[in-house]
Amino acid sequence: MVDATIDVIDRGGLLCDLNYMIEGNTLGTYDEPNPETEYAEIPVYNLVIDHPEGTILWDTGNHEDALDGHWPEGLKQAFYPHDADEHTLEDDLDSAGYGLDDIDYVFQTHLHLDHAGGLHHFDGTDVPVFVHEQEIKFAYYSAKTDEGSAAYILKDFDHDLNWEVLHRDRETRFEDVEFVRFPGHTPGLTGTVIHLEDETLVFTGDEIYQSENYEEEMPLGAGLLWSKRHWFETLQRIKDLERRYDATVVYGHDPDQYAALSGWS
C-alpha cells in the first residue's frame, strides 16, 4: 500500500442531454410521445496523484479555447463547455497548490476532447505521457478519417509529446498504481487502480459515466460506445475489482459523486 495523496482538480463542466450518459434515459410513450429530455451539467475533473515516485497528472481536461474555435460547432452543441475559458489547466492546478512544472508524468485515460485538451502544455517537453497503444491508434484513425469516434480533436493530441505507450491490459509503472485497460467506450480507454494505505480506489474514467451505468448496468448512450459487448465485459471486471479489494469505484462524470470527491482537495 502506497503513501500517496490524490487531489481532485475542478476543470469545469459540460452541458448535455443525459441520453448521452445513459442509454434510453428519456423515452417516449404512447401518452407522451415527445417527452422533455433531461439537459444537465456534468463535471469534468482531473487528478493529481502525489506519489513517492513522482507527481502524476491524471487526464488534462477541456481545452481553454473550446468555445473560441478549438471545438467544432457540432461538438460544442452536443457537449457545451460553458465555462471552459474560466478553467485553464495552469490556473486550475494553481488553485490546488500545483504548478505545471510540478508535473512529472501525465496519464491519459483516453484522448477524447474533454480529457486531452490540456496536452498542449506538455508540447516539446520531456514529461512522459502515458496512453494505451489501442487508444492512440484509434484516436488518430478517428481524427484522420470519417470512421471511428467523432469525439477526438486532432489538435488536442497531435503534438511533440513524450509518449509512454502502454501495450498490455494491466501494467504497474508506479508502486501500487495499476493502469488497467477498460475497453468499451473506446478500445484503449484505461483506468487506474490505486492501493492506498487505507483503501483501494478504482478510477474508471469514461468506462462508467454515472451511477446508473454501474449500479443498474445501463450502457452509455447516443453512440458513445465503441463496443457494447466489451463495455459489459469491462463492467463485470470492474465489479470484480470492487469485490476483490473492497474498493471504491469512481465514475467519470457523476455530479453527485463528484460533489463528494471534491472534498478530497
PDB file of N, CA, C and O in Angstrom, residues 35-108:
ATOM      1  N   PRO A  35     -41.466  13.436 -24.868  1.00  0.00           N
ATOM      2  CA  PRO A  35     -41.145  13.914 -23.521  1.00  0.00           C
ATOM      3  C   PRO A  35     -39.971  14.894 -23.548  1.00  0.00           C
ATOM      4  O   PRO A  35     -39.134  14.861 -24.461  1.00  0.00           O
ATOM      5  N   GLU A  36     -39.918  15.750 -22.545  1.00  0.00           N
ATOM      6  CA  GLU A  36     -38.777  16.645 -22.414  1.00  0.00           C
ATOM      7  C   GLU A  36     -37.551  15.837 -21.977  1.00  0.00           C
ATOM      8  O   GLU A  36     -37.622  15.021 -21.071  1.00  0.00           O
ATOM      9  N   THR A  37     -36.435  16.083 -22.630  1.00  0.00           N
ATOM     10  CA  THR A  37     -35.201  15.410 -22.224  1.00  0.00           C
ATOM     11  C   THR A  37     -34.618  16.114 -21.006  1.00  0.00           C
ATOM     12  O   THR A  37     -34.960  17.251 -20.697  1.00  0.00           O
ATOM     13  N   GLU A  38     -33.743  15.390 -20.316  1.00  0.00           N
ATOM     14  CA  GLU A  38     -33.027  15.982 -19.181  1.00  0.00           C
ATOM     15  C   GLU A  38     -31.737  16.599 -19.712  1.00  0.00           C
ATOM     16  O   GLU A  38     -30.857  15.890 -20.208  1.00  0.00           O
ATOM     17  N   TYR A  39     -31.645  17.909 -19.602  1.00  0.00           N
ATOM     18  CA  TYR A  39     -30.461  18.636 -20.044  1.00  0.00           C
ATOM     19  C   TYR A  39     -29.779  19.155 -18.785  1.00  0.00           C
ATOM     20  O   TYR A  39     -30.370  19.917 -18.013  1.00  0.00           O
ATOM     21  N   ALA A  40     -28.543  18.709 -18.538  1.00  0.00           N
ATOM     22  CA  ALA A  40     -27.927  18.979 -17.245  1.00  0.00           C
ATOM     23  C   ALA A  40     -26.428  19.192 -17.404  1.00  0.00           C
ATOM     24  O   ALA A  40     -25.849  18.970 -18.479  1.00  0.00           O
ATOM     25  N   GLU A  41     -25.808  19.628 -16.322  1.00  0.00           N
ATOM     26  CA  GLU A  41     -24.357  19.819 -16.299  1.00  0.00           C
ATOM     27  C   GLU A  41     -23.688  18.588 -15.713  1.00  0.00           C
ATOM     28  O   GLU A  41     -24.130  18.049 -14.694  1.00  0.00           O
ATOM     29  N   ILE A  42     -22.621  18.152 -16.374  1.00  0.00           N
ATOM     30  CA  ILE A  42     -21.804  17.063 -15.847  1.00  0.00           C
ATOM     31  C   ILE A  42     -20.408  17.607 -15.551  1.00  0.00           C
ATOM     32  O   ILE A  42     -19.920  18.499 -16.236  1.00  0.00           O
ATOM     33  N   PRO A  43     -19.757  17.104 -14.505  1.00  0.00           N
ATOM     34  CA  PRO A  43     -18.446  17.636 -14.138  1.00  0.00           C
ATOM     35  C   PRO A  43     -17.332  17.103 -15.030  1.00  0.00           C
ATOM     36  O   PRO A  43     -17.406  15.987 -15.556  1.00  0.00           O
ATOM     37  N   VAL A  44     -16.308  17.916 -15.191  1.00  0.00           N
ATOM     38  CA  VAL A  44     -15.047  17.496 -15.810  1.00  0.00           C
ATOM     39  C   VAL A  44     -13.970  17.704 -14.750  1.00  0.00           C
ATOM     40  O   VAL A  44     -13.877  18.781 -14.168  1.00  0.00           O
ATOM     41  N   TYR A  45     -13.193  16.666 -14.493  1.00  0.00           N
ATOM     42  CA  TYR A  45     -12.154  16.799 -13.473  1.00  0.00           C
ATOM     43  C   TYR A  45     -10.890  16.068 -13.898  1.00  0.00           C
ATOM     44  O   TYR A  45     -10.914  15.159 -14.732  1.00  0.00           O
ATOM     45  N   ASN A  46      -9.783  16.497 -13.333  1.00  0.00           N
ATOM     46  CA  ASN A  46      -8.510  15.786 -13.424  1.00  0.00           C
ATOM     47  C   ASN A  46      -8.088  15.414 -12.013  1.00  0.00           C
ATOM     48  O   ASN A  46      -8.701  15.858 -11.043  1.00  0.00           O
ATOM     49  N   LEU A  47      -7.072  14.605 -11.912  1.00  0.00           N
ATOM     50  CA  LEU A  47      -6.493  14.257 -10.617  1.00  0.00           C
ATOM     51  C   LEU A  47      -5.016  14.624 -10.623  1.00  0.00           C
ATOM     52  O   LEU A  47      -4.360  14.603 -11.669  1.00  0.00           O
ATOM     53  N   VAL A  48      -4.518  14.943  -9.456  1.00  0.00           N
ATOM     54  CA  VAL A  48      -3.072  14.987  -9.245  1.00  0.00           C
ATOM     55  C   VAL A  48      -2.759  13.938  -8.185  1.00  0.00           C
ATOM     56  O   VAL A  48      -3.246  14.018  -7.055  1.00  0.00           O
ATOM     57  N   ILE A  49      -1.982  12.945  -8.583  1.00  0.00           N
ATOM     58  CA  ILE A  49      -1.572  11.875  -7.680  1.00  0.00           C
ATOM     59  C   ILE A  49      -0.149  12.191  -7.231  1.00  0.00           C
ATOM     60  O   ILE A  49       0.798  12.117  -8.024  1.00  0.00           O
ATOM     61  N   ASP A  50      -0.012  12.577  -5.969  1.00  0.00           N
ATOM     62  CA  ASP A  50       1.297  12.894  -5.407  1.00  0.00           C
ATOM     63  C   ASP A  50       1.880  11.608  -4.838  1.00  0.00           C
ATOM     64  O   ASP A  50       1.574  11.202  -3.717  1.00  0.00           O
ATOM     65  N   HIS A  51       2.697  10.964  -5.639  1.00  0.00           N
ATOM     66  CA  HIS A  51       3.225   9.624  -5.374  1.00  0.00           C
ATOM     67  C   HIS A  51       4.703   9.748  -4.990  1.00  0.00           C
ATOM     68  O   HIS A  51       5.387  10.658  -5.475  1.00  0.00           O
ATOM     69  N   PRO A  52       5.214   8.859  -4.155  1.00  0.00           N
ATOM     70  CA  PRO A  52       6.640   8.937  -3.804  1.00  0.00           C
ATOM     71  C   PRO A  52       7.584   8.911  -5.005  1.00  0.00           C
ATOM     72  O   PRO A  52       8.708   9.421  -4.928  1.00  0.00           O
ATOM     73  N   GLU A  53       7.123   8.337  -6.131  1.00  0.00           N
ATOM     74  CA  GLU A  53       7.977   8.242  -7.314  1.00  0.00           C
ATOM     75  C   GLU A  53       7.772   9.392  -8.292  1.00  0.00           C
ATOM     76  O   GLU A  53       8.421   9.441  -9.339  1.00  0.00           O
ATOM     77  N   GLY A  54       6.869  10.303  -7.974  1.00  0.00           N
ATOM     78  CA  GLY A  54       6.646  11.451  -8.851  1.00  0.00           C
ATOM     79  C   GLY A  54       5.213  11.940  -8.774  1.00  0.00           C
ATOM     80  O   GLY A  54       4.325  11.261  -8.241  1.00  0.00           O
ATOM     81  N   THR A  55       4.982  13.120  -9.309  1.00  0.00           N
ATOM     82  CA  THR A  55       3.650  13.730  -9.318  1.00  0.00           C
ATOM     83  C   THR A  55       2.999  13.454 -10.667  1.00  0.00           C
ATOM     84  O   THR A  55       3.530  13.832 -11.713  1.00  0.00           O
ATOM     85  N   ILE A  56       1.834  12.790 -10.630  1.00  0.00           N
ATOM     86  CA  ILE A  56       1.162  12.324 -11.842  1.00  0.00           C
ATOM     87  C   ILE A  56      -0.095  13.152 -12.069  1.00  0.00           C
ATOM     88  O   ILE A  56      -0.966  13.233 -11.194  1.00  0.00           O
ATOM     89  N   LEU A  57      -0.214  13.766 -13.230  1.00  0.00           N
ATOM     90  CA  LEU A  57      -1.452  14.434 -13.650  1.00  0.00           C
ATOM     91  C   LEU A  57      -2.289  13.413 -14.416  1.00  0.00           C
ATOM     92  O   LEU A  57      -1.854  12.869 -15.429  1.00  0.00           O
ATOM     93  N   TRP A  58      -3.489  13.178 -13.922  1.00  0.00           N
ATOM     94  CA  TRP A  58      -4.393  12.159 -14.482  1.00  0.00           C
ATOM     95  C   TRP A  58      -5.432  12.873 -15.342  1.00  0.00           C
ATOM     96  O   TRP A  58      -6.308  13.558 -14.833  1.00  0.00           O
ATOM     97  N   ASP A  59      -5.290  12.761 -16.664  1.00  0.00           N
ATOM     98  CA  ASP A  59      -6.094  13.483 -17.661  1.00  0.00           C
ATOM     99  C   ASP A  59      -5.794  14.984 -17.635  1.00  0.00           C
ATOM    100  O   ASP A  59      -5.217  15.511 -16.669  1.00  0.00           O
ATOM    101  N   THR A  60      -6.180  15.668 -18.716  1.00  0.00           N
ATOM    102  CA  THR A  60      -5.841  17.090 -18.839  1.00  0.00           C
ATOM    103  C   THR A  60      -7.043  17.973 -19.181  1.00  0.00           C
ATOM    104  O   THR A  60      -6.887  19.178 -19.369  1.00  0.00           O
ATOM    105  N   GLY A  61      -8.251  17.406 -19.274  1.00  0.00           N
ATOM    106  CA  GLY A  61      -9.471  18.203 -19.354  1.00  0.00           C
ATOM    107  C   GLY A  61      -9.728  18.899 -20.677  1.00  0.00           C
ATOM    108  O   GLY A  61      -9.118  18.597 -21.706  1.00  0.00           O
ATOM    109  N   ASN A  62     -10.666  19.854 -20.631  1.00  0.00           N
ATOM    110  CA  ASN A  62     -11.049  20.622 -21.823  1.00  0.00           C
ATOM    111  C   ASN A  62      -9.954  21.611 -22.212  1.00  0.00           C
ATOM    112  O   ASN A  62      -9.249  22.152 -21.352  1.00  0.00           O
ATOM    113  N   HIS A  63      -9.873  21.889 -23.505  1.00  0.00           N
ATOM    114  CA  HIS A  63      -9.015  22.975 -23.975  1.00  0.00           C
ATOM    115  C   HIS A  63      -9.657  24.301 -23.604  1.00  0.00           C
ATOM    116  O   HIS A  63     -10.876  24.477 -23.724  1.00  0.00           O
ATOM    117  N   GLU A  64      -8.860  25.252 -23.134  1.00  0.00           N
ATOM    118  CA  GLU A  64      -9.409  26.537 -22.688  1.00  0.00           C
ATOM    119  C   GLU A  64     -10.045  27.347 -23.812  1.00  0.00           C
ATOM    120  O   GLU A  64     -10.852  28.247 -23.549  1.00  0.00           O
ATOM    121  N   ASP A  65      -9.713  27.034 -25.058  1.00  0.00           N
ATOM    122  CA  ASP A  65     -10.308  27.732 -26.205  1.00  0.00           C
ATOM    123  C   ASP A  65     -11.420  26.913 -26.858  1.00  0.00           C
ATOM    124  O   ASP A  65     -11.732  27.107 -28.035  1.00  0.00           O
ATOM    125  N   ALA A  66     -12.024  26.014 -26.094  1.00  0.00           N
ATOM    126  CA  ALA A  66     -13.077  25.164 -26.648  1.00  0.00           C
ATOM    127  C   ALA A  66     -14.200  25.976 -27.275  1.00  0.00           C
ATOM    128  O   ALA A  66     -14.747  25.611 -28.323  1.00  0.00           O
ATOM    129  N   LEU A  67     -14.552  27.099 -26.662  1.00  0.00           N
ATOM    130  CA  LEU A  67     -15.639  27.929 -27.172  1.00  0.00           C
ATOM    131  C   LEU A  67     -15.177  28.928 -28.230  1.00  0.00           C
ATOM    132  O   LEU A  67     -16.000  29.603 -28.847  1.00  0.00           O
ATOM    133  N   ASP A  68     -13.881  29.034 -28.427  1.00  0.00           N
ATOM    134  CA  ASP A  68     -13.327  30.048 -29.336  1.00  0.00           C
ATOM    135  C   ASP A  68     -12.683  29.422 -30.554  1.00  0.00           C
ATOM    136  O   ASP A  68     -11.635  29.866 -31.021  1.00  0.00           O
ATOM    137  N   GLY A  69     -13.309  28.351 -31.059  1.00  0.00           N
ATOM    138  CA  GLY A  69     -12.872  27.771 -32.318  1.00  0.00           C
ATOM    139  C   GLY A  69     -12.124  26.459 -32.210  1.00  0.00           C
ATOM    140  O   GLY A  69     -11.933  25.780 -33.226  1.00  0.00           O
ATOM    141  N   HIS A  70     -11.686  26.083 -30.997  1.00  0.00           N
ATOM    142  CA  HIS A  70     -10.938  24.828 -30.889  1.00  0.00           C
ATOM    143  C   HIS A  70     -11.851  23.626 -31.062  1.00  0.00           C
ATOM    144  O   HIS A  70     -11.453  22.628 -31.655  1.00  0.00           O
ATOM    145  N   TRP A  71     -13.085  23.719 -30.524  1.00  0.00           N
ATOM    146  CA  TRP A  71     -14.059  22.648 -30.709  1.00  0.00           C
ATOM    147  C   TRP A  71     -14.943  22.963 -31.910  1.00  0.00           C
ATOM    148  O   TRP A  71     -15.429  24.097 -32.037  1.00  0.00           O
ATOM    149  N   PRO A  72     -15.207  21.990 -32.785  1.00  0.00           N
ATOM    150  CA  PRO A  72     -16.165  22.198 -33.872  1.00  0.00           C
ATOM    151  C   PRO A  72     -17.554  22.498 -33.316  1.00  0.00           C
ATOM    152  O   PRO A  72     -17.904  22.094 -32.206  1.00  0.00           O
ATOM    153  N   GLU A  73     -18.351  23.193 -34.117  1.00  0.00           N
ATOM    154  CA  GLU A  73     -19.672  23.626 -33.654  1.00  0.00           C
ATOM    155  C   GLU A  73     -20.552  22.453 -33.226  1.00  0.00           C
ATOM    156  O   GLU A  73     -21.268  22.538 -32.218  1.00  0.00           O
ATOM    157  N   GLY A  74     -20.504  21.353 -33.965  1.00  0.00           N
ATOM    158  CA  GLY A  74     -21.348  20.218 -33.620  1.00  0.00           C
ATOM    159  C   GLY A  74     -21.030  19.654 -32.248  1.00  0.00           C
ATOM    160  O   GLY A  74     -21.937  19.286 -31.489  1.00  0.00           O
ATOM    161  N   LEU A  75     -19.746  19.578 -31.907  1.00  0.00           N
ATOM    162  CA  LEU A  75     -19.361  19.077 -30.598  1.00  0.00           C
ATOM    163  C   LEU A  75     -19.700  20.073 -29.498  1.00  0.00           C
ATOM    164  O   LEU A  75     -20.081  19.689 -28.393  1.00  0.00           O
ATOM    165  N   LYS A  76     -19.575  21.357 -29.790  1.00  0.00           N
ATOM    166  CA  LYS A  76     -19.990  22.364 -28.803  1.00  0.00           C
ATOM    167  C   LYS A  76     -21.473  22.245 -28.491  1.00  0.00           C
ATOM    168  O   LYS A  76     -21.894  22.359 -27.339  1.00  0.00           O
ATOM    169  N   GLN A  77     -22.284  22.029 -29.524  1.00  0.00           N
ATOM    170  CA  GLN A  77     -23.722  21.924 -29.311  1.00  0.00           C
ATOM    171  C   GLN A  77     -24.094  20.668 -28.526  1.00  0.00           C
ATOM    172  O   GLN A  77     -25.031  20.676 -27.718  1.00  0.00           O
ATOM    173  N   ALA A  78     -23.353  19.590 -28.725  1.00  0.00           N
ATOM    174  CA  ALA A  78     -23.655  18.342 -28.024  1.00  0.00           C
ATOM    175  C   ALA A  78     -23.177  18.369 -26.574  1.00  0.00           C
ATOM    176  O   ALA A  78     -23.876  17.903 -25.670  1.00  0.00           O
ATOM    177  N   PHE A  79     -21.968  18.917 -26.358  1.00  0.00           N
ATOM    178  CA  PHE A  79     -21.356  18.913 -25.019  1.00  0.00           C
ATOM    179  C   PHE A  79     -20.833  20.317 -24.733  1.00  0.00           C
ATOM    180  O   PHE A  79     -19.635  20.570 -24.830  1.00  0.00           O
ATOM    181  N   TYR A  80     -21.735  21.190 -24.364  1.00  0.00           N
ATOM    182  CA  TYR A  80     -21.385  22.618 -24.322  1.00  0.00           C
ATOM    183  C   TYR A  80     -20.496  22.931 -23.115  1.00  0.00           C
ATOM    184  O   TYR A  80     -20.932  22.839 -21.954  1.00  0.00           O
ATOM    185  N   PRO A  81     -19.241  23.325 -23.362  1.00  0.00           N
ATOM    186  CA  PRO A  81     -18.315  23.636 -22.264  1.00  0.00           C
ATOM    187  C   PRO A  81     -18.477  25.082 -21.820  1.00  0.00           C
ATOM    188  O   PRO A  81     -17.624  25.935 -22.072  1.00  0.00           O
ATOM    189  N   HIS A  82     -19.543  25.359 -21.100  1.00  0.00           N
ATOM    190  CA  HIS A  82     -19.972  26.738 -20.884  1.00  0.00           C
ATOM    191  C   HIS A  82     -18.963  27.578 -20.112  1.00  0.00           C
ATOM    192  O   HIS A  82     -18.977  28.810 -20.212  1.00  0.00           O
ATOM    193  N   ASP A  83     -18.066  26.946 -19.356  1.00  0.00           N
ATOM    194  CA  ASP A  83     -17.117  27.720 -18.565  1.00  0.00           C
ATOM    195  C   ASP A  83     -15.669  27.362 -18.894  1.00  0.00           C
ATOM    196  O   ASP A  83     -14.773  27.556 -18.064  1.00  0.00           O
ATOM    197  N   ALA A  84     -15.433  26.854 -20.108  1.00  0.00           N
ATOM    198  CA  ALA A  84     -14.089  26.393 -20.468  1.00  0.00           C
ATOM    199  C   ALA A  84     -13.061  27.512 -20.369  1.00  0.00           C
ATOM    200  O   ALA A  84     -11.921  27.282 -19.932  1.00  0.00           O
ATOM    201  N   ASP A  85     -13.440  28.725 -20.746  1.00  0.00           N
ATOM    202  CA  ASP A  85     -12.475  29.829 -20.721  1.00  0.00           C
ATOM    203  C   ASP A  85     -12.124  30.253 -19.302  1.00  0.00           C
ATOM    204  O   ASP A  85     -11.166  31.004 -19.089  1.00  0.00           O
ATOM    205  N   GLU A  86     -12.869  29.770 -18.314  1.00  0.00           N
ATOM    206  CA  GLU A  86     -12.570  30.076 -16.919  1.00  0.00           C
ATOM    207  C   GLU A  86     -11.711  28.997 -16.273  1.00  0.00           C
ATOM    208  O   GLU A  86     -11.354  29.118 -15.091  1.00  0.00           O
ATOM    209  N   HIS A  87     -11.368  27.962 -17.037  1.00  0.00           N
ATOM    210  CA  HIS A  87     -10.679  26.806 -16.467  1.00  0.00           C
ATOM    211  C   HIS A  87      -9.468  26.441 -17.311  1.00  0.00           C
ATOM    212  O   HIS A  87      -9.480  25.439 -18.025  1.00  0.00           O
ATOM    213  N   THR A  88      -8.413  27.236 -17.220  1.00  0.00           N
ATOM    214  CA  THR A  88      -7.171  26.808 -17.832  1.00  0.00           C
ATOM    215  C   THR A  88      -6.514  25.779 -16.927  1.00  0.00           C
ATOM    216  O   THR A  88      -6.681  25.806 -15.702  1.00  0.00           O
ATOM    217  N   LEU A  89      -5.780  24.861 -17.522  1.00  0.00           N
ATOM    218  CA  LEU A  89      -5.109  23.840 -16.725  1.00  0.00           C
ATOM    219  C   LEU A  89      -4.158  24.475 -15.728  1.00  0.00           C
ATOM    220  O   LEU A  89      -4.093  24.070 -14.556  1.00  0.00           O
ATOM    221  N   GLU A  90      -3.444  25.491 -16.170  1.00  0.00           N
ATOM    222  CA  GLU A  90      -2.474  26.144 -15.291  1.00  0.00           C
ATOM    223  C   GLU A  90      -3.155  26.758 -14.071  1.00  0.00           C
ATOM    224  O   GLU A  90      -2.705  26.585 -12.931  1.00  0.00           O
ATOM    225  N   ASP A  91      -4.269  27.465 -14.296  1.00  0.00           N
ATOM    226  CA  ASP A  91      -4.973  28.103 -13.180  1.00  0.00           C
ATOM    227  C   ASP A  91      -5.610  27.076 -12.252  1.00  0.00           C
ATOM    228  O   ASP A  91      -5.609  27.245 -11.023  1.00  0.00           O
ATOM    229  N   ASP A  92      -6.176  26.027 -12.835  1.00  0.00           N
ATOM    230  CA  ASP A  92      -6.841  25.029 -12.007  1.00  0.00           C
ATOM    231  C   ASP A  92      -5.846  24.256 -11.150  1.00  0.00           C
ATOM    232  O   ASP A  92      -6.134  23.906  -9.999  1.00  0.00           O
ATOM    233  N   LEU A  93      -4.675  23.979 -11.719  1.00  0.00           N
ATOM    234  CA  LEU A  93      -3.626  23.359 -10.914  1.00  0.00           C
ATOM    235  C   LEU A  93      -3.175  24.295  -9.798  1.00  0.00           C
ATOM    236  O   LEU A  93      -2.974  23.872  -8.651  1.00  0.00           O
ATOM    237  N   ASP A  94      -3.043  25.562 -10.137  1.00  0.00           N
ATOM    238  CA  ASP A  94      -2.615  26.547  -9.146  1.00  0.00           C
ATOM    239  C   ASP A  94      -3.594  26.613  -7.968  1.00  0.00           C
ATOM    240  O   ASP A  94      -3.184  26.741  -6.811  1.00  0.00           O
ATOM    241  N   SER A  95      -4.889  26.505  -8.264  1.00  0.00           N
ATOM    242  CA  SER A  95      -5.899  26.542  -7.205  1.00  0.00           C
ATOM    243  C   SER A  95      -5.747  25.379  -6.236  1.00  0.00           C
ATOM    244  O   SER A  95      -6.154  25.469  -5.070  1.00  0.00           O
ATOM    245  N   ALA A  96      -5.160  24.281  -6.720  1.00  0.00           N
ATOM    246  CA  ALA A  96      -4.943  23.102  -5.874  1.00  0.00           C
ATOM    247  C   ALA A  96      -3.536  23.070  -5.277  1.00  0.00           C
ATOM    248  O   ALA A  96      -3.174  22.102  -4.598  1.00  0.00           O
ATOM    249  N   GLY A  97      -2.754  24.114  -5.558  1.00  0.00           N
ATOM    250  CA  GLY A  97      -1.416  24.194  -4.974  1.00  0.00           C
ATOM    251  C   GLY A  97      -0.312  23.593  -5.814  1.00  0.00           C
ATOM    252  O   GLY A  97       0.784  23.334  -5.305  1.00  0.00           O
ATOM    253  N   TYR A  98      -0.559  23.408  -7.109  1.00  0.00           N
ATOM    254  CA  TYR A  98       0.439  22.834  -8.000  1.00  0.00           C
ATOM    255  C   TYR A  98       0.709  23.789  -9.166  1.00  0.00           C
ATOM    256  O   TYR A  98      -0.138  24.599  -9.537  1.00  0.00           O
ATOM    257  N   GLY A  99       1.893  23.637  -9.747  1.00  0.00           N
ATOM    258  CA  GLY A  99       2.212  24.316 -10.988  1.00  0.00           C
ATOM    259  C   GLY A  99       2.468  23.297 -12.079  1.00  0.00           C
ATOM    260  O   GLY A  99       2.688  22.103 -11.798  1.00  0.00           O
ATOM    261  N   LEU A 100       2.453  23.749 -13.317  1.00  0.00           N
ATOM    262  CA  LEU A 100       2.753  22.826 -14.417  1.00  0.00           C
ATOM    263  C   LEU A 100       4.133  22.202 -14.260  1.00  0.00           C
ATOM    264  O   LEU A 100       4.342  21.029 -14.606  1.00  0.00           O
ATOM    265  N   ASP A 101       5.067  22.970 -13.714  1.00  0.00           N
ATOM    266  CA  ASP A 101       6.427  22.448 -13.536  1.00  0.00           C
ATOM    267  C   ASP A 101       6.510  21.362 -12.469  1.00  0.00           C
ATOM    268  O   ASP A 101       7.522  20.657 -12.383  1.00  0.00           O
ATOM    269  N   ASP A 102       5.457  21.239 -11.656  1.00  0.00           N
ATOM    270  CA  ASP A 102       5.440  20.191 -10.629  1.00  0.00           C
ATOM    271  C   ASP A 102       5.065  18.826 -11.196  1.00  0.00           C
ATOM    272  O   ASP A 102       5.239  17.800 -10.514  1.00  0.00           O
ATOM    273  N   ILE A 103       4.536  18.811 -12.414  1.00  0.00           N
ATOM    274  CA  ILE A 103       4.042  17.561 -13.001  1.00  0.00           C
ATOM    275  C   ILE A 103       5.201  16.768 -13.589  1.00  0.00           C
ATOM    276  O   ILE A 103       5.901  17.230 -14.493  1.00  0.00           O
ATOM    277  N   ASP A 104       5.403  15.562 -13.056  1.00  0.00           N
ATOM    278  CA  ASP A 104       6.475  14.684 -13.541  1.00  0.00           C
ATOM    279  C   ASP A 104       5.994  13.724 -14.614  1.00  0.00           C
ATOM    280  O   ASP A 104       6.777  13.297 -15.468  1.00  0.00           O
ATOM    281  N   TYR A 105       4.691  13.371 -14.566  1.00  0.00           N
ATOM    282  CA  TYR A 105       4.117  12.415 -15.507  1.00  0.00           C
ATOM    283  C   TYR A 105       2.689  12.840 -15.812  1.00  0.00           C
ATOM    284  O   TYR A 105       2.008  13.422 -14.959  1.00  0.00           O
ATOM    285  N   VAL A 106       2.230  12.519 -17.009  1.00  0.00           N
ATOM    286  CA  VAL A 106       0.826  12.695 -17.390  1.00  0.00           C
ATOM    287  C   VAL A 106       0.276  11.326 -17.758  1.00  0.00           C
ATOM    288  O   VAL A 106       0.946  10.544 -18.450  1.00  0.00           O
ATOM    289  N   PHE A 107      -0.929  11.047 -17.288  1.00  0.00           N
ATOM    290  CA  PHE A 107      -1.619   9.814 -17.660  1.00  0.00           C
ATOM    291  C   PHE A 107      -2.932  10.181 -18.331  1.00  0.00           C
ATOM    292  O   PHE A 107      -3.723  10.951 -17.784  1.00  0.00           O
ATOM    293  N   GLN A 108      -3.165   9.654 -19.524  1.00  0.00           N
ATOM    294  CA  GLN A 108      -4.404   9.903 -20.262  1.00  0.00           C
ATOM    295  C   GLN A 108      -5.266   8.647 -20.259  1.00  0.00           C
ATOM    296  O   GLN A 108      -4.868   7.613 -20.795  1.00  0.00           O
TER     297      GLN A 108
END
